[in-house]
Amino acid sequence: MCMNMALSRGLRCCQRVFSWIPVLIITAVVLWSYYAYVFELCLFTLKNPLEKVAYLLVFHVCFVMFSWTYWKSIFTPPATPCKKFQLSYSDKQRYEMEERPDAQKQVLVEIAKKLPIFTRAQSGAIRFCDRCQVLKPDRCHHCSVCETCVLKMDHHCPWVNNCVGFSNYKFFLLFLSYSMLYCIFIAATVFKYFLKFWVGELPNGPAKFHVLFLMFVALMFFVSLMFLFGYHCWLVAKNRSTLEAFSAPVFVGGPDRNGFNVGIRKNLQQVFGEERRLWFIPVVTSQGNGHYFPLKNRTSESHNPLLANEDMWDESDDGSEEGSLGEFI
């Protein structure tokens, strides 16, 4: 028994270590690109001082924004359901004492009446996570890699070694956009010297390898990122997550892929906030706190006793702002 537990811990430890390999690969490629562009191209190849200064200035702006958004995507912890969605001691006892699945479902239904929950499992039951022992808020899913329930989970991304969800979705989108900008700027400014090295106008040397390879890598990453970024722009416009695009969320009236689609402008504001000057900066501006999202069809909201009497949420709260319905809406 002890040996099995030690083996399990060892495997989990190895998994955590290996999960950083994709991030280290990206970091290594970016650091090499920095050396190749700044030193081999700008300092050793370019002769025009004005061109050097202009290239270096714009490059470093792109590099800083890329690094900032990548850092935020990696190290922003996934948002998890607040205590209001966890079973209380008495509710947990009631749930565990019931032997029949139908009776257990009914216990969850009674608890969910006090919470802003509108989505259901495919069976029509209240979505409940046995591992985390929480009622899942709308758009929340359990990540087997992070081993926790993640609010508005989009997907687990190995390239950032993190779950992309409510807390860092804006940062992830900005990371994709600044990655594209970084790649296209490198490709556009390197192209002239790529041709000169290719046809032999510039002498052979270490810079030739770096410039040629820099061009190919920048274009390759740009094409890959372009498709991924375009897909996520479509998801934002439709107010869907990657998981919801593959499996439509289920409401009381049945599955509806557009259940959270409240119009392009409001969909954008949910992710980026209302202050447009902050849209392109990796700071927290997303609306709400990930537990409640406005519905396209608001008639179902009027049947929820919590939303019919907003004070129920605030009065039952223990004082933390995390559970305030006022922040949800």
Coordinates of C-alpha atoms in Angstrom, one line a residue:
M1 CA 0.0 0.0 0.0
C2 CA 2.8 2.4 1.0
M3 CA 4.7 1.4 -2.1
N4 CA 1.7 2.2 -4.3
M5 CA 1.3 5.6 -2.7
A6 CA 5.0 6.4 -3.1
L7 CA 4.8 5.3 -6.7
S8 CA 1.7 7.4 -7.3
R9 CA 3.4 10.5 -5.8
G10 CA 6.5 9.9 -7.9
L11 CA 4.5 9.7 -11.1
R12 CA 2.6 12.9 -10.2
C13 CA 5.9 14.6 -9.5
C14 CA 7.4 13.5 -12.9
Q15 CA 4.2 14.6 -14.6
R16 CA 4.6 18.1 -13.1
V17 CA 8.2 18.3 -14.2
F18 CA 7.5 17.1 -17.7
S19 CA 4.5 19.5 -18.1
W20 CA 7.0 22.4 -18.1
I21 CA 8.8 21.0 -21.2
P22 CA 6.5 22.8 -23.8
V23 CA 7.0 26.1 -21.9
L24 CA 10.8 25.6 -21.8
I25 CA 10.7 25.0 -25.6
I26 CA 8.8 28.2 -26.3
T27 CA 11.1 30.1 -23.9
A28 CA 14.2 28.7 -25.6
V29 CA 12.9 29.6 -29.1
V30 CA 12.0 33.1 -28.0
L31 CA 15.4 33.7 -26.3
W32 CA 17.2 32.5 -29.4
S33 CA 15.0 34.8 -31.6
Y34 CA 16.0 37.7 -29.3
Y35 CA 19.7 37.0 -29.8
A36 CA 19.3 36.4 -33.5
Y37 CA 17.4 39.6 -34.2
V38 CA 19.1 42.0 -31.8
F39 CA 22.7 40.9 -32.2
E40 CA 23.1 39.0 -35.5
L41 CA 20.7 41.2 -37.5
C42 CA 20.5 44.6 -35.9
L43 CA 24.0 45.0 -34.4
F44 CA 26.1 42.9 -36.8
T45 CA 24.3 43.1 -40.1
L46 CA 22.5 46.4 -40.3
K47 CA 24.6 49.4 -41.3
N48 CA 22.1 52.3 -41.2
P49 CA 22.0 53.6 -37.6
L50 CA 18.4 55.0 -38.0
E51 CA 17.2 51.7 -39.2
K52 CA 18.9 50.0 -36.3
V53 CA 17.3 52.2 -33.7
A54 CA 13.8 51.9 -35.3
Y55 CA 14.0 48.2 -35.6
L56 CA 15.3 47.7 -32.0
L57 CA 12.7 50.1 -30.5
V58 CA 9.7 48.4 -32.1
F59 CA 11.1 44.9 -31.6
H60 CA 11.6 45.5 -27.9
V61 CA 8.0 46.8 -27.5
C62 CA 6.7 43.7 -29.2
F63 CA 9.0 41.5 -27.1
V64 CA 8.0 43.1 -23.8
M65 CA 4.3 42.8 -24.6
F66 CA 4.7 39.2 -25.7
S67 CA 6.7 38.2 -22.6
W68 CA 4.2 40.0 -20.3
T69 CA 1.2 38.3 -21.7
Y70 CA 2.9 34.9 -21.8
W71 CA 3.9 35.3 -18.1
K72 CA 0.3 36.2 -17.2
S73 CA -1.1 33.3 -19.1
I74 CA 1.2 30.9 -17.3
F75 CA 1.2 32.1 -13.8
T76 CA -2.4 33.4 -13.3
P77 CA -4.0 30.6 -11.2
P78 CA -7.2 29.1 -12.5
A79 CA -10.3 30.6 -10.8
T80 CA -12.2 28.0 -8.8
P81 CA -15.8 28.0 -7.4
C82 CA -16.3 30.0 -4.2
K83 CA -17.5 28.4 -0.9
K84 CA -21.1 29.1 -1.7
F85 CA -21.0 26.3 -4.3
Q86 CA -19.4 23.8 -1.9
L87 CA -21.7 21.4 0.1
S88 CA -22.2 22.4 3.7
Y89 CA -21.6 19.8 6.3
S90 CA -25.4 19.2 6.7
D91 CA -26.0 19.1 3.0
K92 CA -23.1 16.7 2.5
Q93 CA -24.6 14.4 5.2
R94 CA -28.0 14.5 3.5
Y95 CA -26.4 13.7 0.1
E96 CA -24.3 10.8 1.4
M97 CA -27.2 9.3 3.4
E98 CA -29.4 9.0 0.4
E99 CA -28.7 5.7 -1.3
R100 CA -31.0 6.2 -4.4
P101 CA -29.5 8.3 -7.2
D102 CA -32.8 10.0 -7.7
A103 CA -32.9 11.1 -4.1
Q104 CA -29.3 12.4 -4.3
K105 CA -30.3 14.4 -7.5
Q106 CA -33.2 15.9 -5.6
V107 CA -30.9 17.0 -2.7
L108 CA -28.7 18.8 -5.3
V109 CA -31.7 20.4 -6.9
E110 CA -32.8 21.9 -3.6
I111 CA -29.3 23.3 -2.9
A112 CA -29.0 24.7 -6.4
K113 CA -32.2 26.7 -6.0
K114 CA -30.2 29.1 -3.8
L115 CA -27.5 29.5 -6.4
P116 CA -27.3 31.2 -9.9
I117 CA -27.1 27.8 -11.7
F118 CA -28.9 27.4 -15.1
T119 CA -27.0 24.7 -16.9
R120 CA -27.5 21.0 -16.4
A121 CA -25.7 17.7 -17.1
Q122 CA -26.6 15.8 -20.3
S123 CA -29.0 13.7 -18.2
G124 CA -30.7 16.9 -17.0
A125 CA -29.3 16.6 -13.5
I126 CA -27.6 19.4 -11.5
R127 CA -23.9 19.3 -12.4
F128 CA -21.9 18.1 -9.4
C129 CA -18.2 17.3 -9.1
D130 CA -17.6 14.3 -6.9
R131 CA -13.8 15.0 -6.7
C132 CA -14.1 18.7 -5.6
Q133 CA -17.4 18.2 -3.8
V134 CA -18.9 21.4 -5.4
L135 CA -22.0 22.2 -7.5
K136 CA -20.5 23.4 -10.7
P137 CA -21.4 27.0 -11.6
D138 CA -22.4 27.6 -15.2
R139 CA -19.5 27.0 -17.7
C140 CA -17.4 25.5 -14.9
H141 CA -15.6 22.2 -15.6
H142 CA -13.2 19.9 -13.8
C143 CA -9.6 19.8 -15.2
S144 CA -8.0 16.4 -14.7
V145 CA -4.5 17.9 -15.2
C146 CA -4.9 20.8 -12.7
E147 CA -7.1 18.5 -10.5
T148 CA -9.6 21.2 -9.7
C149 CA -12.8 22.7 -11.1
V150 CA -12.1 25.8 -13.2
L151 CA -14.5 28.7 -13.8
K152 CA -15.5 29.2 -17.4
M153 CA -12.9 26.6 -18.4
D154 CA -11.9 26.9 -22.1
H155 CA -9.2 24.2 -22.3
H156 CA -5.9 23.1 -20.7
C157 CA -3.1 24.4 -22.7
P158 CA 0.3 22.6 -22.5
W159 CA 2.1 25.6 -24.1
V160 CA 1.3 27.7 -21.0
N161 CA 1.1 24.7 -18.6
N162 CA -2.1 26.1 -17.3
C163 CA -5.8 26.0 -17.6
V164 CA -7.2 28.7 -19.8
G165 CA -10.4 29.9 -18.2
F166 CA -12.1 32.9 -16.6
S167 CA -9.1 34.2 -14.8
N168 CA -6.7 34.3 -17.7
Y169 CA -8.7 34.0 -20.9
K170 CA -8.0 37.7 -21.7
F171 CA -4.3 37.2 -21.1
F172 CA -4.3 34.1 -23.4
L173 CA -6.0 36.0 -26.2
L174 CA -3.5 38.9 -25.8
F175 CA -0.7 36.4 -25.8
L176 CA -1.8 35.0 -29.1
S177 CA -2.2 38.5 -30.6
Y178 CA 1.2 39.7 -29.4
S179 CA 2.8 36.5 -30.5
M180 CA 1.4 37.1 -34.0
L181 CA 2.6 40.7 -33.9
Y182 CA 6.1 39.5 -32.8
C183 CA 6.3 37.0 -35.6
I184 CA 5.0 39.2 -38.4
F185 CA 7.3 42.1 -37.4
I186 CA 10.3 39.8 -37.4
A187 CA 9.4 38.3 -40.7
A188 CA 8.7 41.7 -42.3
T189 CA 11.9 43.3 -41.2
V190 CA 14.1 40.3 -41.8
F191 CA 12.8 39.6 -45.3
K192 CA 15.1 42.1 -47.1
Y193 CA 18.2 40.7 -45.5
F194 CA 16.9 37.1 -46.0
L195 CA 16.9 37.7 -49.7
K196 CA 20.3 39.3 -49.6
F197 CA 21.8 36.4 -47.8
W198 CA 19.9 34.0 -50.1
V199 CA 21.3 35.5 -53.4
G200 CA 24.8 36.1 -51.9
E201 CA 24.8 39.9 -51.7
L202 CA 25.9 39.7 -48.0
P203 CA 28.9 37.6 -47.0
N204 CA 28.6 34.2 -45.4
G205 CA 28.9 34.1 -41.7
P206 CA 27.1 33.2 -38.5
A207 CA 24.5 35.9 -39.2
K208 CA 23.4 34.1 -42.4
F209 CA 22.2 31.0 -40.6
H210 CA 20.4 33.0 -37.9
V211 CA 18.7 35.3 -40.3
L212 CA 17.5 32.5 -42.7
F213 CA 16.3 30.4 -39.8
L214 CA 14.6 33.4 -38.1
M215 CA 12.6 34.0 -41.3
F216 CA 11.3 30.4 -41.5
V217 CA 10.5 30.1 -37.8
A218 CA 8.7 33.4 -37.7
L219 CA 6.5 32.6 -40.7
M220 CA 5.8 29.0 -39.4
F221 CA 4.7 30.3 -36.0
F222 CA 2.7 33.1 -37.5
V223 CA 0.6 30.8 -39.7
S224 CA -0.1 28.4 -36.8
L225 CA -1.0 31.3 -34.5
M226 CA -3.2 32.9 -37.1
F227 CA -5.6 30.0 -37.3
L228 CA -5.7 29.5 -33.5
F229 CA -6.2 33.3 -32.9
G230 CA -8.9 33.4 -35.6
Y231 CA -10.7 30.5 -34.0
H232 CA -10.7 32.1 -30.6
C233 CA -11.9 35.4 -32.0
W234 CA -14.9 33.5 -33.4
L235 CA -15.5 31.9 -30.0
V236 CA -15.4 35.3 -28.3
A237 CA -17.9 36.8 -30.8
K238 CA -20.2 33.8 -30.2
N239 CA -19.5 33.8 -26.4
R240 CA -18.5 30.2 -26.4
S241 CA -15.6 28.3 -24.8
T242 CA -13.7 25.6 -26.7
L243 CA -15.5 23.0 -24.6
E244 CA -18.9 24.6 -25.4
A245 CA -18.1 24.7 -29.1
F246 CA -17.7 20.9 -29.1
S247 CA -20.5 20.2 -26.6
A248 CA -23.3 22.6 -26.3
P249 CA -24.3 23.7 -22.8
V250 CA -27.5 22.1 -21.6
F251 CA -30.2 24.2 -20.0
V252 CA -33.6 23.3 -18.5
G253 CA -35.1 23.6 -22.0
G254 CA -32.3 21.5 -23.6
P255 CA -28.9 22.1 -25.3
D256 CA -28.2 25.6 -26.7
R257 CA -24.9 26.6 -28.3
N258 CA -25.9 30.2 -28.2
G259 CA -27.2 30.2 -24.6
F260 CA -24.7 32.7 -23.4
N261 CA -24.5 34.8 -26.6
V262 CA -25.8 38.3 -25.7
G263 CA -24.4 40.2 -28.8
I264 CA -20.9 40.9 -30.0
R265 CA -20.4 44.1 -28.1
K266 CA -21.5 42.6 -24.7
N267 CA -19.6 39.4 -25.5
L268 CA -16.4 41.4 -26.0
Q269 CA -17.0 43.3 -22.8
Q270 CA -17.4 40.2 -20.8
V271 CA -13.8 39.2 -21.7
F272 CA -12.1 42.6 -22.1
G273 CA -14.2 44.9 -19.9
E274 CA -15.8 48.2 -20.8
E275 CA -12.7 50.4 -20.8
R276 CA -11.3 50.0 -24.3
R277 CA -8.0 51.7 -23.4
L278 CA -7.2 48.7 -21.2
W279 CA -8.2 46.0 -23.7
F280 CA -4.7 45.5 -25.0
I281 CA -2.9 45.6 -21.7
P282 CA -2.7 42.3 -19.6
V283 CA -4.5 43.6 -16.5
V284 CA -7.7 42.2 -15.1
T285 CA -10.7 43.9 -16.7
S286 CA -13.1 41.0 -17.4
Q287 CA -16.6 41.5 -16.1
G288 CA -18.0 39.5 -13.1
N289 CA -16.2 36.8 -11.2
G290 CA -16.9 33.7 -13.3
H291 CA -19.8 32.3 -11.3
Y292 CA -22.7 33.8 -13.2
F293 CA -23.1 34.8 -16.9
P294 CA -26.1 36.6 -18.5
L295 CA -28.2 34.4 -20.7
K296 CA -29.5 35.0 -24.2
N297 CA -32.9 33.9 -23.0
R298 CA -33.5 35.7 -19.7
T299 CA -36.9 34.1 -19.0
S300 CA -35.2 31.2 -17.2
E301 CA -33.5 33.7 -14.9
S302 CA -36.8 35.0 -13.6
H303 CA -37.7 31.5 -12.4
N304 CA -34.6 31.3 -10.2
P305 CA -35.5 32.4 -6.6
L306 CA -32.0 33.8 -6.1
L307 CA -32.4 36.2 -9.0
A308 CA -36.0 37.0 -8.2
N309 CA -34.7 38.3 -4.8
E310 CA -31.1 39.4 -5.1
D311 CA -30.9 40.0 -1.3
M312 CA -31.0 36.2 -0.8
W313 CA -27.4 35.9 -2.2
D314 CA -26.0 38.8 -0.3
E315 CA -27.7 38.0 3.0
S316 CA -26.6 34.3 2.9
D317 CA -23.0 35.4 2.2
D318 CA -20.4 35.3 4.9
G319 CA -19.2 38.8 4.1
S320 CA -16.9 38.0 1.2
E321 CA -17.3 39.9 -1.9
E322 CA -16.7 36.7 -3.9
G323 CA -20.2 35.6 -3.5
S324 CA -22.1 38.8 -4.2
L325 CA -24.6 38.6 -7.0
G326 CA -24.1 42.3 -7.6
E327 CA -20.7 41.4 -9.0
F328 CA -22.1 38.6 -11.2
I329 CA -24.6 40.8 -13.1

